[in-house]
Amino acid sequence: MSHPKVRIAVIGVGLIGPRHAKAVINTRTAELVAIVDPAPRAAEIARELGVPHYTSIAEAADSSAKPDAAIICTPNHSHVPVAKELSSLGIHVLIEKPFSTDVPSGEMLLTHLKTTSVHALVGHHRRFNPYMVAAKRIVSSGRLGRIIAINGLWTLHKPLDYFDAPTEWRRDKTGGVVLINMIHEVDLLHYLFGPIVKVYAERVVSQRGFEAEEGGAIILKFKSGVVGTFTLSDNVASPYNFESGTGENPLIPKSGQDFYRIFGTDATLSVPDMSIWSYQGTKSWHSNMKRDSDTKVESKIPFELQLEHFCKVIHGEEEASCTAEEGLGALKVCEAIKSAFETDKAVEVDAFEMR
Ligand SMILES: NC(=O)c1ccc[n+]([C@@H]2O[C@H](COP(=O)([O-])OP(=O)(O)OC[C@H]3O[C@@H](n4cnc5c(N)ncnc54)[C@H](O)[C@@H]3O)[C@@H](O)[C@H]2O)c1
Ligand SMILES: *[C@@H]1O[C@H](CO)[C@@H](O)[C@H](O)[C@H]1NC(C)=O
């Protein structure tokens, strides 16, 4: 059955908003109907995109352009109030990550969303990265057997100017690698293995001398029983991280090196080379191992896949991949990691509800 196009507004057109707007224009199942952003240059962007410009959500909602759904691309601290306003008007929301900047306001939004009938999706678009889609398919297929453990790496070097004005807040407590980068990893781990329920972490030595943490060695326990270790550092020379491995960020050269190893009772998968290692013949350390790399990785644009998924969620054809609970869940795990750095203790995390 074909549906009418989902009428979408993009809220906030700074760096990332225009990319979402173009994805909407390129998607057959959606139609861009409005740009909402009070900044003067937003009018020019809307003109270029050929859609009406509004300076507030209320103005767009009152107009003939009233959207069915909105993509929230405003600064982090505004995600909660903006999502609340839109959802109160019955407008479905795709909320860019992070879901919120702190757990209490995130809980408040979660409670509010439950009182509305809108669908909410959180924009952890790496779930739609082709390598991750392929990894999820392999993990779910049972080909690795029962998943026992995961070993992950996010290691690279951020140059000092990353911490200069106008983003000198990255030197502060909330500007560290856990909330900015590890949150993506946590969401991918949640996607692959379900909720993390306990973490322990040791912080790496600080070389820059800022308050912001530079990484750590992290131990994870999942509700499913899977366990994981993660090495995180933004201050080492290394090709082993999601961006270098997949080449998804044009500003970070591709290395193609592996950043996840997923250990199952029958085989081990490494990502993004998608090698599946298993014993030849008898399952024993005495047997030779073979390496299969027959997995097809389809190159599709994550933003467009995410948008198509959002439209299907709105039509009731798919369950939201990254729900509000999972968006908040990723933040909770990151706060737990930071708390473990400080307390030298394992920290338990409430598991989000699985669909
Ligand atoms: N998924 C990703 O990989 C990814 C990448 C980049 C950014 N993001 C997220 O997207 C969000 C936006 O990031 P950015 O770099 O584009 O920010 P930005 O600061 O470049 O742009 C934000 C825009 O929002 C506008 N704005 C502020 N308050 C508003 C409001 N109440 N209503 C409407 N417009 C408002 C501002 O005028 C500005 O144009 C952030 O939350 C960021 O974390 C995600
Ligand atoms: C918030 O948004 C900015 C984009 O403006 C992003 O670069 C940053 O990593 C986010 N901050 C946190 C703490 O998540």
Short mmCIF file of C-alpha atoms and ligand atoms in Angstrom, two decimals:
data_model
loop_
_atom_site.label_atom_id
_atom_site.label_comp_id
_atom_site.label_asym_id
_atom_site.label_seq_id
_atom_site.Cartn_x
_atom_site.Cartn_y
_atom_site.Cartn_z
CA MET A 1 0.00 0.00 0.00
CA SER A 2 1.39 3.41 -0.80
CA HIS A 3 1.13 6.25 1.68
CA PRO A 4 1.01 9.98 1.12
CA LYS A 5 4.44 11.53 1.60
CA VAL A 6 5.34 12.38 5.19
CA ARG A 7 5.45 16.18 5.46
CA ILE A 8 8.66 17.03 7.28
CA ALA A 9 10.09 20.20 8.82
CA VAL A 10 13.75 20.56 9.68
CA ILE A 11 14.25 22.44 12.95
CA GLY A 12 17.66 24.15 13.06
CA VAL A 13 19.78 24.55 9.94
CA GLY A 14 23.34 24.99 11.21
CA LEU A 15 25.88 22.37 10.23
CA ILE A 16 23.80 19.20 10.17
CA GLY A 17 20.26 20.48 9.47
CA PRO A 18 20.85 21.16 5.75
CA ARG A 19 22.15 17.60 5.31
CA HIS A 20 18.94 16.21 6.76
CA ALA A 21 16.92 18.61 4.59
CA LYS A 22 18.65 17.29 1.48
CA ALA A 23 18.01 13.71 2.56
CA VAL A 24 14.29 14.58 2.87
CA ILE A 25 14.31 16.08 -0.62
CA ASN A 26 16.02 12.93 -1.97
CA THR A 27 13.61 10.49 -0.32
CA ARG A 28 10.49 9.42 -2.18
CA THR A 29 8.52 8.74 0.98
CA ALA A 30 8.97 12.24 2.44
CA GLU A 31 8.48 15.85 1.48
CA LEU A 32 10.29 18.87 2.94
CA VAL A 33 7.64 21.43 3.92
CA ALA A 34 9.40 23.89 6.22
CA ILE A 35 12.64 25.14 7.73
CA VAL A 36 12.40 26.48 11.27
CA ASP A 37 15.33 28.48 12.64
CA PRO A 38 15.42 32.04 14.02
CA ALA A 39 18.93 32.72 12.65
CA PRO A 40 18.92 35.25 9.78
CA ARG A 41 20.87 33.01 7.40
CA ALA A 42 18.21 30.30 7.76
CA ALA A 43 15.92 32.31 5.42
CA GLU A 44 18.57 32.10 2.72
CA ILE A 45 19.01 28.35 3.23
CA ALA A 46 15.23 27.83 3.00
CA ARG A 47 15.14 29.86 -0.23
CA GLU A 48 17.88 27.70 -1.73
CA LEU A 49 15.97 24.57 -0.74
CA GLY A 50 12.74 26.04 -2.12
CA VAL A 51 10.69 25.73 1.07
CA PRO A 52 9.00 28.18 3.46
CA HIS A 53 11.05 29.53 6.35
CA TYR A 54 9.64 30.08 9.85
CA THR A 55 11.35 31.57 12.87
CA SER A 56 9.45 29.46 15.39
CA ILE A 57 7.76 26.08 15.68
CA ALA A 58 4.45 27.75 16.63
CA GLU A 59 4.52 29.79 13.43
CA ALA A 60 5.16 26.70 11.27
CA ALA A 61 2.47 24.70 13.06
CA ASP A 62 -0.12 27.45 12.47
CA SER A 63 0.69 27.75 8.79
CA SER A 64 -0.65 25.80 5.84
CA ALA A 65 2.75 24.06 5.86
CA LYS A 66 1.95 22.29 9.15
CA PRO A 67 4.30 19.29 9.20
CA ASP A 68 3.46 15.71 10.20
CA ALA A 69 6.98 15.22 11.50
CA ALA A 70 10.14 17.15 12.33
CA ILE A 71 13.86 16.51 12.45
CA ILE A 72 15.42 18.29 15.43
CA CYS A 73 18.88 19.64 14.55
CA THR A 74 19.16 22.35 17.18
CA PRO A 75 21.92 22.66 19.82
CA ASN A 76 22.06 19.80 22.35
CA HIS A 77 20.61 21.65 25.33
CA SER A 78 17.48 22.53 23.32
CA HIS A 79 16.59 18.97 22.25
CA VAL A 80 14.32 18.42 25.26
CA PRO A 81 12.24 21.65 25.08
CA VAL A 82 12.02 21.53 21.27
CA ALA A 83 10.96 17.85 21.25
CA LYS A 84 8.42 18.61 23.97
CA GLU A 85 6.90 21.49 22.02
CA LEU A 86 6.69 19.51 18.77
CA SER A 87 5.28 16.35 20.33
CA SER A 88 2.66 18.39 22.23
CA LEU A 89 1.47 19.62 18.82
CA GLY A 90 1.15 16.00 17.61
CA ILE A 91 4.25 16.25 15.41
CA HIS A 92 6.42 13.11 15.21
CA VAL A 93 10.07 13.70 16.10
CA LEU A 94 13.45 12.53 14.92
CA ILE A 95 15.77 13.90 17.60
CA GLU A 96 19.45 14.32 16.73
CA LYS A 97 21.79 12.80 19.28
CA PRO A 98 22.32 13.28 22.17
CA PHE A 99 18.71 12.68 23.29
CA SER A 100 19.34 15.11 26.15
CA THR A 101 22.34 16.63 27.88
CA ASP A 102 21.47 15.24 31.32
CA VAL A 103 19.52 12.27 32.63
CA PRO A 104 16.79 14.14 34.64
CA SER A 105 15.66 16.27 31.67
CA GLY A 106 15.83 13.18 29.45
CA GLU A 107 13.59 11.25 31.89
CA MET A 108 11.18 14.18 31.86
CA LEU A 109 10.99 14.11 28.05
CA LEU A 110 10.53 10.34 28.04
CA THR A 111 7.58 10.66 30.43
CA HIS A 112 6.13 13.46 28.35
CA LEU A 113 6.44 11.51 25.08
CA LYS A 114 4.44 8.66 26.63
CA THR A 115 1.52 11.06 27.17
CA THR A 116 1.43 11.86 23.45
CA SER A 117 0.68 9.62 20.48
CA VAL A 118 3.70 10.71 18.45
CA HIS A 119 6.51 8.43 17.32
CA ALA A 120 10.00 9.39 18.46
CA LEU A 121 13.27 8.26 16.95
CA VAL A 122 16.77 9.27 18.11
CA GLY A 123 19.27 10.13 15.37
CA HIS A 124 22.05 7.68 16.19
CA HIS A 125 22.44 7.22 12.46
CA ARG A 126 25.48 4.93 12.74
CA ARG A 127 22.94 2.13 13.18
CA PHE A 128 22.33 2.65 9.47
CA ASN A 129 26.00 2.52 8.53
CA PRO A 130 26.33 -0.30 5.97
CA TYR A 131 28.97 -2.16 8.03
CA MET A 132 26.78 -2.01 11.12
CA VAL A 133 23.73 -3.19 9.21
CA ALA A 134 25.82 -6.14 7.97
CA ALA A 135 27.22 -6.84 11.46
CA LYS A 136 23.71 -6.81 12.95
CA ARG A 137 22.52 -9.21 10.27
CA ILE A 138 25.38 -11.65 11.01
CA VAL A 139 24.93 -11.45 14.80
CA SER A 140 21.16 -12.04 14.46
CA SER A 141 21.59 -14.87 11.95
CA GLY A 142 23.11 -17.19 14.56
CA ARG A 143 26.12 -17.80 12.33
CA LEU A 144 28.50 -16.90 15.16
CA GLY A 145 26.64 -19.18 17.58
CA ARG A 146 25.84 -17.66 20.95
CA ILE A 147 27.54 -14.29 21.41
CA ILE A 148 29.85 -14.42 24.43
CA ALA A 149 32.00 -11.30 24.28
CA ILE A 150 32.88 -8.14 22.36
CA ASN A 151 36.14 -6.29 22.17
CA GLY A 152 35.96 -2.71 20.88
CA LEU A 153 38.41 0.07 20.09
CA TRP A 154 37.92 3.78 19.59
CA THR A 155 41.41 5.18 19.46
CA LEU A 156 42.83 8.12 17.52
CA HIS A 157 44.39 11.53 17.99
CA LYS A 158 42.46 14.80 18.18
CA PRO A 159 44.76 17.75 17.47
CA LEU A 160 44.98 20.55 20.04
CA ASP A 161 43.08 23.07 17.92
CA TYR A 162 39.96 20.90 18.40
CA PHE A 163 39.93 22.34 21.93
CA ASP A 164 40.30 26.00 20.88
CA ALA A 165 37.64 28.71 20.66
CA PRO A 166 34.81 28.69 19.76
CA THR A 167 34.70 25.10 21.06
CA GLU A 168 36.88 25.58 24.15
CA TRP A 169 34.02 23.95 26.14
CA ARG A 170 35.58 20.69 24.91
CA ARG A 171 38.28 21.22 27.55
CA ASP A 172 35.63 21.05 30.27
CA LYS A 173 34.12 18.17 32.16
CA THR A 174 31.30 17.64 29.63
CA GLY A 175 33.56 18.03 26.59
CA GLY A 176 35.43 14.74 27.00
CA VAL A 177 35.57 11.74 24.72
CA VAL A 178 32.95 9.75 26.66
CA LEU A 179 29.94 12.02 26.04
CA ILE A 180 31.08 13.13 22.59
CA ASN A 181 32.36 9.90 21.01
CA MET A 182 31.82 6.91 23.27
CA ILE A 183 28.06 7.63 23.21
CA HIS A 184 28.00 6.52 19.54
CA GLU A 185 29.83 3.31 20.46
CA VAL A 186 27.44 2.63 23.32
CA ASP A 187 24.49 3.05 20.99
CA LEU A 188 26.01 0.62 18.48
CA LEU A 189 26.66 -1.89 21.27
CA HIS A 190 23.04 -1.51 22.42
CA TYR A 191 21.92 -2.05 18.81
CA LEU A 192 23.98 -5.23 18.46
CA PHE A 193 23.65 -6.79 21.91
CA GLY A 194 20.83 -5.09 23.84
CA PRO A 195 21.09 -3.06 27.04
CA ILE A 196 24.31 -2.62 29.05
CA VAL A 197 23.56 -3.09 32.75
CA LYS A 198 26.93 -2.61 34.42
CA VAL A 199 30.19 -0.79 33.70
CA TYR A 200 33.59 -0.45 35.28
CA ALA A 201 36.26 1.90 33.95
CA GLU A 202 39.81 3.12 34.54
CA ARG A 203 40.70 6.50 33.09
CA VAL A 204 43.76 6.92 30.85
CA VAL A 205 46.50 9.30 31.96
CA SER A 206 45.81 12.90 30.95
CA GLN A 207 48.36 14.32 28.51
CA ARG A 208 46.62 17.61 27.70
CA GLY A 209 45.92 18.60 31.27
CA PHE A 210 42.32 19.64 30.58
CA GLU A 211 39.42 18.64 32.77
CA ALA A 212 37.91 16.67 29.89
CA GLU A 213 38.81 12.98 30.08
CA GLU A 214 40.92 11.56 27.22
CA GLY A 215 39.66 7.99 27.46
CA GLY A 216 39.82 4.83 29.48
CA ALA A 217 39.72 1.07 29.68
CA ILE A 218 36.09 0.06 30.06
CA ILE A 219 34.46 -3.22 31.10
CA LEU A 220 30.84 -3.76 30.09
CA LYS A 221 28.19 -6.24 31.10
CA PHE A 222 25.05 -6.66 29.00
CA LYS A 223 21.65 -7.83 30.24
CA SER A 224 21.93 -10.77 27.81
CA GLY A 225 25.04 -12.01 29.63
CA VAL A 226 27.43 -10.81 26.90
CA VAL A 227 30.53 -9.11 28.34
CA GLY A 228 32.73 -6.53 26.66
CA THR A 229 35.93 -4.58 26.94
CA PHE A 230 36.50 -1.27 25.27
CA THR A 231 39.65 0.79 24.83
CA LEU A 232 38.92 4.47 24.36
CA SER A 233 41.42 7.26 23.72
CA ASP A 234 41.38 10.48 21.71
CA ASN A 235 45.07 11.09 22.38
CA VAL A 236 46.99 8.20 20.79
CA ALA A 237 48.23 7.63 17.24
CA SER A 238 45.96 4.85 15.95
CA PRO A 239 43.93 3.71 12.91
CA TYR A 240 41.57 1.59 15.08
CA ASN A 241 38.26 3.42 15.42
CA PHE A 242 34.85 3.54 13.73
CA GLU A 243 35.56 6.62 11.63
CA SER A 244 38.91 5.43 10.23
CA GLY A 245 37.66 1.87 9.87
CA THR A 246 34.49 2.65 7.93
CA GLY A 247 35.52 5.90 6.25
CA GLU A 248 32.10 7.38 7.04
CA ASN A 249 33.46 10.82 7.94
CA PRO A 250 35.03 12.53 4.91
CA LEU A 251 37.32 14.52 7.24
CA ILE A 252 38.93 11.36 8.67
CA PRO A 253 40.90 9.23 6.16
CA LYS A 254 39.85 5.60 5.86
CA SER A 255 42.18 2.94 7.29
CA GLY A 256 39.84 -0.02 6.90
CA GLN A 257 41.29 -1.46 10.14
CA ASP A 258 39.11 -3.45 12.50
CA PHE A 259 37.56 -1.82 15.56
CA TYR A 260 35.20 -4.55 16.80
CA ARG A 261 35.73 -8.25 17.35
CA ILE A 262 32.59 -10.15 18.23
CA PHE A 263 33.19 -13.56 19.79
CA GLY A 264 30.62 -16.32 19.42
CA THR A 265 30.62 -20.00 20.38
CA ASP A 266 30.93 -20.97 16.70
CA ALA A 267 32.83 -18.09 15.09
CA THR A 268 34.35 -14.65 15.56
CA LEU A 269 33.46 -11.63 13.45
CA SER A 270 35.70 -8.62 12.97
CA VAL A 271 34.31 -5.30 11.75
CA PRO A 272 34.56 -3.61 9.24
CA ASP A 273 36.52 -6.22 7.25
CA MET A 274 33.62 -8.59 8.07
CA SER A 275 35.91 -11.60 8.41
CA ILE A 276 34.26 -14.57 10.06
CA TRP A 277 36.80 -16.94 11.63
CA SER A 278 35.80 -20.50 12.48
CA TYR A 279 37.49 -23.88 12.95
CA GLN A 280 37.80 -26.21 9.99
CA GLY A 281 36.24 -29.53 10.93
CA THR A 282 36.32 -30.22 14.66
CA LYS A 283 35.80 -27.21 16.93
CA SER A 284 39.12 -27.30 18.77
CA TRP A 285 42.19 -25.18 19.26
CA HIS A 286 44.12 -27.93 17.45
CA SER A 287 42.16 -27.36 14.22
CA ASN A 288 43.09 -24.90 11.51
CA MET A 289 40.92 -21.84 11.28
CA LYS A 290 39.30 -20.56 8.14
CA ARG A 291 38.39 -17.02 7.34
CA ASP A 292 35.18 -16.32 5.41
CA SER A 293 34.63 -12.88 4.01
CA ASP A 294 31.58 -13.45 1.86
CA THR A 295 29.47 -10.75 3.53
CA LYS A 296 28.03 -8.15 1.20
CA VAL A 297 28.13 -4.62 2.52
CA GLU A 298 25.67 -2.45 0.63
CA SER A 299 26.68 1.17 0.26
CA LYS A 300 23.63 3.19 1.11
CA ILE A 301 23.54 6.63 2.67
CA PRO A 302 22.85 6.29 6.43
CA PHE A 303 20.90 9.58 6.67
CA GLU A 304 18.57 8.45 3.88
CA LEU A 305 18.10 4.97 5.37
CA GLN A 306 17.36 6.52 8.74
CA LEU A 307 14.79 8.82 7.17
CA GLU A 308 13.09 5.99 5.27
CA HIS A 309 12.97 4.09 8.55
CA PHE A 310 11.43 7.14 10.31
CA CYS A 311 8.69 7.30 7.64
CA LYS A 312 7.95 3.58 8.10
CA VAL A 313 7.78 4.04 11.87
CA ILE A 314 5.26 6.87 11.35
CA HIS A 315 3.17 4.62 9.07
CA GLY A 316 3.28 1.87 11.70
CA GLU A 317 5.24 -0.44 9.40
CA GLU A 318 8.39 -0.69 11.52
CA GLU A 319 9.23 -0.38 15.21
CA ALA A 320 11.59 2.52 15.97
CA SER A 321 15.20 1.32 15.89
CA CYS A 322 16.69 3.83 18.31
CA THR A 323 13.81 4.67 20.66
CA ALA A 324 13.71 7.52 23.16
CA GLU A 325 14.49 4.91 25.88
CA GLU A 326 17.59 3.83 23.96
CA GLY A 327 18.65 7.41 23.28
CA LEU A 328 18.47 8.11 27.01
CA GLY A 329 20.01 4.70 27.72
CA ALA A 330 23.18 5.60 25.80
CA LEU A 331 23.51 8.77 27.89
CA LYS A 332 23.00 6.81 31.12
CA VAL A 333 25.77 4.35 30.22
CA CYS A 334 28.13 7.24 29.42
CA GLU A 335 27.37 8.90 32.75
CA ALA A 336 28.01 5.54 34.43
CA ILE A 337 31.42 5.27 32.72
CA LYS A 338 32.32 8.77 33.93
CA SER A 339 31.12 7.94 37.39
CA ALA A 340 33.22 4.74 37.39
CA PHE A 341 36.28 6.85 36.48
CA GLU A 342 35.71 8.93 39.57
CA THR A 343 34.56 6.37 42.12
CA ASP A 344 36.79 3.39 41.20
CA LYS A 345 33.63 1.28 41.50
CA ALA A 346 31.45 -0.71 39.12
CA VAL A 347 28.27 1.20 38.30
CA GLU A 348 24.93 -0.43 37.54
CA VAL A 349 22.65 1.03 34.88
CA ASP A 350 18.88 0.52 34.50
CA ALA A 351 18.23 -1.52 31.37
CA PHE A 352 15.96 0.13 28.84
CA GLU A 353 12.90 -1.81 27.73
CA MET A 354 13.50 -4.07 24.77
CA ARG A 355 10.88 -4.13 22.06
N1 LIG B 1 24.48 12.42 14.09
C1 LIG B 1 25.62 13.09 13.92
O1 LIG B 1 26.64 12.54 13.52
C2 LIG B 1 25.65 14.52 14.16
C3 LIG B 1 26.60 15.31 13.53
C4 LIG B 1 26.59 16.66 13.80
C5 LIG B 1 25.67 17.17 14.67
N2 LIG B 1 24.76 16.38 15.28
C6 LIG B 1 23.79 16.93 16.23
O2 LIG B 1 22.93 17.83 15.56
C7 LIG B 1 22.63 18.93 16.43
C8 LIG B 1 22.95 20.21 15.71
O3 LIG B 1 24.33 20.29 15.46
P1 LIG B 1 24.96 21.40 14.50
O4 LIG B 1 26.41 21.15 14.49
O5 LIG B 1 24.19 21.43 13.22
O6 LIG B 1 24.63 22.72 15.36
P2 LIG B 1 24.72 24.25 14.88
O7 LIG B 1 25.00 25.03 16.09
O8 LIG B 1 25.60 24.37 13.68
O9 LIG B 1 23.24 24.59 14.38
C9 LIG B 1 22.14 24.69 15.22
C10 LIG B 1 21.08 25.57 14.56
O10 LIG B 1 19.89 25.55 15.36
C11 LIG B 1 19.34 26.85 15.40
N3 LIG B 1 18.48 26.93 16.60
C12 LIG B 1 18.85 27.12 17.88
N4 LIG B 1 17.76 27.06 18.68
C13 LIG B 1 16.69 26.84 17.89
C14 LIG B 1 15.29 26.66 18.13
N5 LIG B 1 14.81 26.70 19.38
N6 LIG B 1 14.47 26.46 17.09
C15 LIG B 1 14.97 26.40 15.82
N7 LIG B 1 16.27 26.54 15.53
C16 LIG B 1 17.13 26.76 16.55
C17 LIG B 1 20.53 27.76 15.41
O11 LIG B 1 20.17 29.07 14.94
C18 LIG B 1 21.49 27.05 14.45
O12 LIG B 1 21.32 27.47 13.12
C19 LIG B 1 23.45 18.71 17.69
O13 LIG B 1 22.61 18.17 18.68
C20 LIG B 1 24.49 17.71 17.30
O14 LIG B 1 24.86 16.87 18.37
C21 LIG B 1 24.74 15.07 15.02
C1 LIG B 2 26.63 18.67 21.09
O1 LIG B 2 26.55 19.18 19.80
C2 LIG B 2 27.75 19.47 19.10
C3 LIG B 2 27.41 20.05 17.76
O2 LIG B 2 27.17 21.40 17.92
C4 LIG B 2 28.60 18.23 19.05
O3 LIG B 2 29.79 18.45 18.31
C5 LIG B 2 28.90 17.79 20.44
O4 LIG B 2 29.65 16.63 20.42
C6 LIG B 2 27.67 17.60 21.29
N1 LIG B 2 28.04 17.58 22.69
C7 LIG B 2 27.85 16.56 23.49
C8 LIG B 2 28.35 16.71 24.90
O5 LIG B 2 27.31 15.55 23.17
#
